[in-house]
Short mmCIF file of C-alpha atoms in Angstrom, two decimals:
data_model
loop_
_atom_site.label_atom_id
_atom_site.label_comp_id
_atom_site.label_asym_id
_atom_site.label_seq_id
_atom_site.Cartn_x
_atom_site.Cartn_y
_atom_site.Cartn_z
CA UNK A 78 0.38 -0.01 -0.23
CA UNK A 79 1.40 3.34 -0.96
CA UNK A 80 1.25 6.28 1.44
CA UNK A 81 -1.23 7.89 -0.50
CA UNK A 82 -3.60 5.72 0.00
CA UNK A 83 -3.38 5.10 3.34
CA UNK A 84 -3.24 8.71 3.71
CA UNK A 85 -7.21 8.28 2.27
CA UNK A 86 -7.99 5.40 4.61
CA UNK A 87 -7.05 7.10 7.81
CA UNK A 88 -8.05 10.73 8.98
CA UNK A 89 -5.54 12.77 11.13
CA UNK A 90 -3.97 12.33 13.57
CA UNK A 91 -2.68 9.12 11.72
CA UNK A 92 -1.65 10.86 8.66
CA UNK A 93 0.56 13.56 10.33
CA UNK A 94 1.76 11.06 12.65
CA UNK A 95 2.94 8.59 10.16
CA UNK A 96 4.73 11.39 7.95
CA UNK A 97 6.81 12.57 10.79
CA UNK A 98 7.34 8.99 11.91
CA UNK A 99 8.96 8.26 8.35
CA UNK A 100 11.13 10.91 8.53
CA UNK A 101 11.88 10.69 12.18
CA UNK A 102 12.83 7.05 12.18
CA UNK A 103 15.18 7.03 9.06
CA UNK A 104 16.98 9.64 11.01
CA UNK A 105 17.08 7.41 14.25
CA UNK A 106 17.77 4.22 12.83
CA UNK A 107 15.32 2.73 14.67
CA UNK A 108 15.48 -0.75 12.71
CA UNK A 109 18.69 -0.91 12.43
CA UNK A 110 19.30 -0.54 16.13
CA UNK A 111 16.97 -3.15 16.93
CA UNK A 112 18.49 -5.61 14.51
CA UNK A 113 21.75 -5.14 16.21
CA UNK A 114 20.40 -5.73 19.58
CA UNK A 115 18.38 -9.22 18.33
CA UNK A 116 21.53 -10.27 16.78
CA UNK A 117 23.09 -10.00 20.17
CA UNK A 118 20.37 -11.23 22.27
CA UNK A 119 17.60 -13.71 20.38
CA UNK A 120 17.21 -16.99 22.00
CA UNK A 121 18.33 -19.96 20.20
CA UNK A 122 15.50 -21.64 19.00
CA UNK A 123 15.04 -24.52 16.34
CA UNK A 124 12.58 -22.81 14.37
CA UNK A 125 14.81 -19.77 13.50
CA UNK A 126 17.56 -22.23 11.83
CA UNK A 127 15.47 -22.94 9.01
CA UNK A 128 13.76 -21.68 5.74
CA UNK A 129 11.49 -24.41 5.15
CA UNK A 130 8.02 -23.51 4.93
CA UNK A 131 6.68 -26.96 6.80
CA UNK A 132 9.00 -26.45 9.83
CA UNK A 133 8.07 -22.53 10.14
CA UNK A 134 4.24 -23.77 9.72
CA UNK A 135 4.17 -26.23 12.17
CA UNK A 136 6.07 -23.87 14.99
CA UNK A 137 4.03 -20.83 14.30
CA UNK A 138 0.52 -23.26 14.85
CA UNK A 139 2.06 -24.80 18.07
CA UNK A 140 3.02 -21.24 19.20
CA UNK A 141 -0.21 -19.67 19.23
CA UNK A 142 -1.65 -19.45 22.90
CA UNK A 143 1.04 -21.62 23.97
CA UNK A 144 4.41 -20.46 25.99
CA UNK A 145 7.84 -20.98 24.06
CA UNK A 146 9.01 -23.60 26.45
CA UNK A 147 6.15 -25.80 26.29
CA UNK A 148 5.57 -25.02 22.63
CA UNK A 149 9.48 -26.27 21.82
CA UNK A 150 9.04 -29.92 23.05
CA UNK A 151 5.77 -30.15 21.22
CA UNK A 152 7.66 -28.98 18.22
CA UNK A 153 10.42 -31.53 18.65
CA UNK A 154 7.86 -34.22 18.81
CA UNK A 155 5.77 -33.52 15.67
CA UNK A 156 8.70 -33.55 13.78
CA UNK A 157 10.11 -36.83 14.81
CA UNK A 158 6.79 -38.72 14.36
CA UNK A 159 6.10 -36.67 10.95
CA UNK A 160 9.21 -35.14 9.29
CA UNK A 161 7.52 -33.50 6.10
CA UNK A 162 3.88 -32.29 5.22
CA UNK A 163 3.31 -35.55 3.27
CA UNK A 164 3.66 -37.68 6.52
CA UNK A 165 1.32 -35.22 8.31
CA UNK A 166 -1.29 -35.63 5.55
CA UNK A 167 -1.12 -39.50 5.48
CA UNK A 168 -2.33 -39.56 9.38
CA UNK A 169 -5.15 -39.88 11.00
CA UNK A 170 -6.84 -36.97 12.98
CA UNK A 171 -6.78 -39.27 16.18
CA UNK A 172 -2.79 -39.40 16.27
CA UNK A 173 -2.44 -35.66 15.54
CA UNK A 174 -4.74 -35.11 18.77
CA UNK A 175 -3.04 -37.51 20.62
CA UNK A 176 0.46 -35.76 20.08
CA UNK A 177 -0.97 -32.17 20.73
CA UNK A 178 -2.53 -33.82 23.81
CA UNK A 179 -1.89 -31.21 26.67
CA UNK A 180 -1.52 -28.31 24.50
CA UNK A 181 -4.93 -27.08 24.57
CA UNK A 182 -7.37 -25.22 22.03
CA UNK A 183 -7.64 -28.13 20.00
CA UNK A 184 -9.14 -26.67 16.73
CA UNK A 185 -5.24 -25.80 16.30
CA UNK A 186 -4.89 -29.44 15.98
CA UNK A 187 -7.74 -30.09 13.62
CA UNK A 188 -6.81 -27.28 11.41
CA UNK A 189 -3.10 -28.41 10.91
CA UNK A 190 -4.29 -31.77 9.65
CA UNK A 191 -6.32 -30.23 7.31
CA UNK A 192 -3.97 -27.92 6.13
CA UNK A 193 -1.39 -30.60 5.61
CA UNK A 194 -3.89 -32.40 3.38
CA UNK A 195 -4.40 -29.05 1.59
CA UNK A 196 -1.20 -28.52 0.75
CA UNK A 197 -0.54 -31.73 -0.79
CA UNK A 198 -3.55 -32.07 -2.72
CA UNK A 199 -3.96 -28.52 -3.58
CA UNK A 200 -0.73 -27.84 -3.71
CA UNK A 201 1.11 -31.06 -4.52
CA UNK A 202 2.93 -31.09 -1.45
CA UNK A 203 4.93 -27.34 -1.82
CA UNK A 204 3.71 -24.52 0.31
CA UNK A 205 2.08 -21.53 -1.18
CA UNK A 206 4.86 -18.85 -1.20
CA UNK A 207 3.09 -15.73 -0.86
CA UNK A 208 1.23 -13.86 2.23
CA UNK A 209 -1.99 -14.06 -0.04
CA UNK A 210 -2.22 -17.89 -0.85
CA UNK A 211 -0.90 -18.60 2.45
CA UNK A 212 -3.89 -17.40 4.09
CA UNK A 213 -6.28 -19.88 2.29
CA UNK A 214 -4.64 -22.81 4.58
CA UNK A 215 -7.14 -23.79 7.14
CA UNK A 216 -6.08 -22.30 10.52
CA UNK A 217 -3.55 -19.56 8.86
CA UNK A 218 -4.31 -16.20 9.36
CA UNK A 219 -2.76 -13.10 8.76
CA UNK A 220 -0.27 -13.44 11.58
CA UNK A 221 0.68 -16.93 10.55
CA UNK A 222 1.01 -16.05 7.29
CA UNK A 223 3.00 -13.37 7.50
CA UNK A 224 5.39 -15.34 9.29
CA UNK A 225 6.27 -18.19 7.12
CA UNK A 226 6.17 -15.89 3.80
CA UNK A 227 8.65 -13.70 5.58
CA UNK A 228 10.63 -16.46 7.36
CA UNK A 229 10.52 -18.94 4.42
CA UNK A 230 10.27 -16.93 1.45
CA UNK A 231 11.49 -13.40 2.39
CA UNK A 232 8.25 -11.67 1.48
CA UNK A 233 7.88 -8.07 2.62
CA UNK A 234 5.47 -8.40 4.72
CA UNK A 235 4.97 -7.71 8.66
CA UNK A 236 4.05 -9.97 11.53
CA UNK A 237 0.88 -8.30 13.93
CA UNK A 238 0.59 -10.23 17.12
CA UNK A 239 0.61 -9.35 20.89
CA UNK A 240 4.10 -8.64 21.40
CA UNK A 241 3.85 -6.01 17.89
CA UNK A 242 0.87 -4.35 19.49
CA UNK A 243 2.79 -4.09 22.72
CA UNK A 244 6.04 -2.58 21.52
CA UNK A 245 4.87 -0.74 18.64
CA UNK A 246 1.74 0.81 20.59
CA UNK A 247 4.18 2.06 23.47
CA UNK A 248 6.70 2.87 21.07
CA UNK A 249 4.46 5.30 18.76
CA UNK A 250 1.48 6.00 21.73
CA UNK A 251 -0.87 4.61 19.55
CA UNK A 252 -4.26 4.93 21.37
CA UNK A 253 -6.58 2.82 19.01
CA UNK A 254 -8.13 -0.64 20.68
CA UNK A 255 -5.94 -3.48 19.80
CA UNK A 256 -8.89 -5.54 18.66
CA UNK A 257 -10.25 -3.47 16.31
CA UNK A 258 -9.61 -3.74 12.25
CA UNK A 259 -8.48 0.05 11.93
CA UNK A 260 -5.92 -0.96 14.74
CA UNK A 261 -4.75 -4.13 12.51
CA UNK A 262 -4.12 -1.95 9.62
CA UNK A 263 -2.39 0.71 11.42
CA UNK A 264 0.16 -1.62 13.15
CA UNK A 265 0.49 -3.23 9.78
CA UNK A 266 1.35 -0.01 7.79
CA UNK A 267 3.50 1.27 10.47
CA UNK A 268 5.75 -2.24 10.79
CA UNK A 269 6.11 -2.30 7.22
CA UNK A 270 7.30 1.08 7.03
CA UNK A 271 10.04 0.24 9.34
CA UNK A 272 10.88 -2.94 7.48
CA UNK A 273 11.26 -0.82 4.54
CA UNK A 274 15.29 -0.99 4.36
CA UNK A 275 16.05 -4.43 6.35
CA UNK A 276 15.38 -7.88 5.72
CA UNK A 277 12.08 -8.60 6.48
CA UNK A 278 12.45 -12.05 8.30
CA UNK A 279 14.90 -10.62 10.55
CA UNK A 280 12.89 -7.78 11.61
CA UNK A 281 9.85 -9.43 11.99
CA UNK A 282 11.96 -11.56 14.55
CA UNK A 283 13.48 -8.79 16.34
CA UNK A 284 10.34 -6.86 16.94
CA UNK A 285 8.77 -10.00 18.54
CA UNK A 286 11.71 -10.90 20.13
CA UNK A 287 12.20 -7.74 22.18
CA UNK A 288 8.32 -7.83 22.65
CA UNK A 289 9.00 -10.89 24.55
CA UNK A 290 12.16 -10.34 26.42
CA UNK A 291 12.40 -6.61 26.96
CA UNK A 292 8.60 -4.98 26.26
CA UNK A 293 6.57 -7.36 28.13
CA UNK A 294 3.19 -7.12 29.31
CA UNK A 295 4.46 -6.66 33.14
CA UNK A 296 8.02 -6.12 34.61
CA UNK A 297 8.76 -4.19 31.29
CA UNK A 298 13.16 -3.56 30.71
CA UNK A 299 13.16 -0.58 29.45
CA UNK A 300 16.66 0.56 30.71
CA UNK A 301 17.67 -2.61 28.53
CA UNK A 302 15.60 -1.61 25.15
CA UNK A 303 17.82 -0.75 22.03
CA UNK A 304 14.79 2.17 21.15
CA UNK A 305 14.19 3.39 24.46
CA UNK A 306 15.57 6.83 23.54
CA UNK A 307 12.80 7.47 21.17
CA UNK A 308 9.91 5.64 22.58
CA UNK A 309 7.12 7.76 23.03
CA UNK A 310 5.46 5.82 25.78
CA UNK A 311 8.92 5.92 27.91
CA UNK A 312 9.67 9.50 27.11
CA UNK A 313 6.04 10.34 28.90
CA UNK A 314 5.99 8.10 31.52
CA UNK A 315 2.91 6.32 30.43
CA UNK A 316 4.30 2.77 29.33
CA UNK A 317 1.53 0.70 31.21
CA UNK A 318 -0.93 2.47 29.53
CA UNK A 319 0.06 0.76 26.22
CA UNK A 320 -1.07 -0.99 24.21
CA UNK A 321 -4.89 0.02 24.64
CA UNK A 322 -6.36 -2.76 25.67
CA UNK A 323 -10.24 -4.27 24.39
CA UNK A 324 -13.13 -4.36 26.51
CA UNK A 325 -13.06 -7.93 27.98
CA UNK A 326 -15.59 -10.50 26.75
CA UNK A 327 -17.50 -11.42 29.78
CA UNK A 328 -16.69 -15.09 30.97
CA UNK A 329 -19.12 -17.65 31.03
CA UNK A 330 -19.40 -20.50 33.39
CA UNK A 331 -20.02 -24.02 32.18
CA UNK A 332 -20.68 -26.73 34.95
CA UNK A 333 -19.70 -30.48 33.53
CA UNK A 334 -21.03 -33.49 35.22
CA UNK A 335 -18.81 -36.21 34.25
CA UNK A 336 -19.66 -39.90 34.80
CA UNK A 337 -16.85 -43.17 35.53
CA UNK A 338 -18.40 -46.03 34.44
CA UNK A 339 -15.88 -49.28 35.10
CA UNK A 340 -15.98 -52.90 33.18
CA UNK A 341 -13.46 -55.01 34.87
CA UNK A 342 -10.34 -53.10 33.86
CA UNK A 343 -11.83 -50.77 31.44
CA UNK A 344 -13.19 -47.33 31.72
CA UNK A 345 -16.15 -45.81 29.32
CA UNK A 346 -14.66 -42.87 26.59
CA UNK A 347 -17.25 -41.25 24.93
CA UNK A 348 -16.10 -39.39 21.65
CA UNK A 349 -17.13 -36.11 21.56
CA UNK A 350 -18.73 -34.77 18.59
CA UNK A 351 -19.85 -31.52 18.96
CA UNK A 352 -18.42 -28.46 17.60
CA UNK A 353 -16.28 -26.73 20.04
CA UNK A 354 -12.67 -26.36 22.21
CA UNK A 355 -12.75 -30.35 22.43
CA UNK A 356 -14.08 -31.85 19.30
CA UNK A 357 -13.00 -35.08 18.43
CA UNK A 358 -11.36 -35.65 21.91
CA UNK A 359 -12.64 -38.72 24.34
CA UNK A 360 -14.15 -38.12 27.48
CA UNK A 361 -15.87 -39.90 30.18
CA UNK A 362 -19.59 -39.53 29.32
CA UNK A 363 -20.91 -35.77 30.36
CA UNK A 364 -23.64 -33.89 31.30
CA UNK A 365 -22.99 -30.16 30.44
CA UNK A 366 -25.54 -27.29 32.06
CA UNK A 367 -25.18 -23.48 32.27
CA UNK A 368 -26.12 -24.10 36.20
CA UNK A 369 -24.84 -25.68 39.00
CA UNK A 370 -27.18 -29.16 39.73
CA UNK A 371 -28.01 -30.84 42.92
CA UNK A 372 -27.05 -34.59 43.22
CA UNK A 373 -30.80 -34.98 43.22
CA UNK A 374 -30.79 -32.74 39.96
CA UNK A 375 -28.27 -34.60 38.37
CA UNK A 376 -29.56 -37.99 39.24
CA UNK A 377 -32.89 -36.51 37.44
CA UNK A 378 -30.99 -35.18 34.11
CA UNK A 379 -29.11 -38.36 33.96
CA UNK A 380 -32.40 -40.43 33.95
CA UNK A 381 -34.04 -38.49 31.42
CA UNK A 382 -31.37 -38.74 28.88
CA UNK A 383 -31.67 -42.55 29.45
CA UNK A 384 -27.87 -42.61 30.91
CA UNK A 385 -29.04 -44.57 34.04
CA UNK A 386 -32.41 -46.17 34.59
CA UNK A 387 -33.38 -45.28 38.14
CA UNK A 388 -32.15 -44.02 41.25
CA UNK A 389 -31.11 -47.48 42.30
CA UNK A 390 -27.83 -46.55 40.12
CA UNK A 391 -25.41 -44.66 42.80
CA UNK A 392 -23.50 -42.02 41.94
CA UNK A 393 -20.38 -41.23 44.21
CA UNK A 394 -18.28 -38.38 43.59
CA UNK A 395 -14.50 -38.63 43.19
CA UNK A 396 -12.43 -35.77 44.17
CA UNK A 397 -13.59 -32.11 44.60
CA UNK A 398 -15.12 -29.61 41.89
CA UNK A 399 -11.87 -28.68 39.66
CA UNK A 400 -12.06 -25.21 38.14
CA UNK A 401 -10.94 -25.28 34.48
CA UNK A 402 -10.32 -21.57 33.04
CA UNK A 403 -10.39 -21.20 29.38
CA UNK A 404 -10.22 -17.49 27.71
CA UNK A 405 -13.77 -17.21 27.62
CA UNK A 406 -15.20 -19.71 29.88
CA UNK A 407 -14.95 -20.98 33.21
CA UNK A 408 -15.43 -24.73 33.24
CA UNK A 409 -16.76 -26.26 36.71
CA UNK A 410 -16.22 -30.10 36.24
CA UNK A 411 -16.95 -32.70 38.92
CA UNK A 412 -16.69 -36.79 38.24
CA UNK A 413 -18.91 -39.23 39.85
CA UNK A 414 -18.36 -43.16 39.49
CA UNK A 415 -21.98 -44.60 38.60
CA UNK A 416 -23.18 -47.89 38.57
CA UNK A 417 -25.69 -49.39 36.33
CA UNK A 418 -25.18 -47.34 33.46
CA UNK A 419 -26.76 -47.40 29.80
CA UNK A 420 -23.74 -46.81 27.54
CA UNK A 421 -25.15 -45.34 23.99
CA UNK A 422 -23.36 -46.28 20.63
CA UNK A 423 -20.94 -43.63 20.71
CA UNK A 424 -19.32 -44.86 23.86
CA UNK A 425 -16.66 -47.56 23.96
CA UNK A 426 -14.98 -49.54 26.93
CA UNK A 427 -11.25 -48.52 26.84
CA UNK A 428 -8.83 -50.74 28.86
CA UNK A 429 -7.27 -48.66 31.82
CA UNK A 430 -3.64 -49.68 29.91
CA UNK A 431 -4.51 -48.13 26.79
CA UNK A 432 -6.09 -44.43 27.59
CA UNK A 433 -2.88 -42.92 26.45
CA UNK A 434 -3.91 -44.16 22.85
CA UNK A 435 -6.96 -42.02 23.10
CA UNK A 436 -6.58 -38.24 22.68
CA UNK A 437 -7.92 -36.40 25.90
CA UNK A 438 -8.96 -33.02 27.10
CA UNK A 439 -6.07 -31.62 29.51
CA UNK A 440 -8.90 -31.50 32.22
CA UNK A 441 -9.69 -35.51 31.46
CA UNK A 442 -5.56 -36.31 31.37
CA UNK A 443 -5.11 -34.13 34.96
CA UNK A 444 -8.02 -35.69 36.58
CA UNK A 445 -6.77 -39.39 35.79
CA UNK A 446 -3.20 -39.00 36.81
CA UNK A 447 -4.08 -37.27 40.36
CA UNK A 448 -7.09 -39.54 40.92
CA UNK A 449 -5.61 -42.96 39.79
CA UNK A 450 -4.28 -43.55 43.56
CA UNK A 451 -7.94 -43.86 44.03
CA UNK A 452 -9.06 -46.12 41.55
CA UNK A 453 -6.97 -45.83 38.36
CA UNK A 454 -4.13 -47.52 39.79
CA UNK A 455 -5.75 -50.10 41.42
CA UNK A 456 -7.42 -51.38 38.09
#
């Protein structure tokens, strides 16, 4: 996008800011100073030593909503299992979800699998080499497409993620709430102006790295920042006011009641087919509600759903209620051992020794691990 196009899209003060910004930072060598810092201080991460789009794509999908320390182990595990996109495309979704177990946000894993098949079927096994074409892959949004396009193919397109919003938001004192389309366009164009005379891959890595290590959400390391002297928020004493946060979405409470049904050395699992965060994962049969239920109310609901025949079925609670927090929901989970249940056709008894072969949510996995002294290890 040319500067005159940008001026048409945005009214003052952004037009005046951008013109001043371009001149100011050509003088102050913003990008050069940042790259010097990056090359001296960057972390040694395995996905930075490659231009292989498969490896870059894999790392970027894993690192969405995941800490680098945790993501590295999963990245290496996936590469050991699927060394290229063809091998991943040939796998089953169950195999992908099994490897993903513990990372959360399982739609990422399902999209990873679908995108691998897109690459093989629609692109003859070769990743698209442009930002616009990469966005056609399942689960690849503007940020991930920009990362792959710049890191693997050298396309001059900036990444815009939380680190970029924070770093440039503070540096430029941008007051636009970061959840708006206008903010994305503004930060995108600002970053593209900055990378004009430097290597786009190095620039993107440097901005993200400085945001992660120096310009952090809390405990900001301003005195170590390579561009501190010209940072607007630092000089104004307003670092803690940027980036401007979006209005928080109201968190909903959901109540999950899991039923543990055992048969000899096996336990009943059910595939979760409903769309949502745990689609295609296995779990104990479950009743989900928007309001908490008493034991009597839970029994009535289980009878209504033909899971148990009568009140002769005994529900014995195991452990205490567990709170599982997601970005938009608080899940209150309780687990009950039940007698005389009527499993439906979507349920299957799985030997305890084989549970690791079934993809489970982190909530389920933790329950089994922590409560097995009570029943799991005895089976």
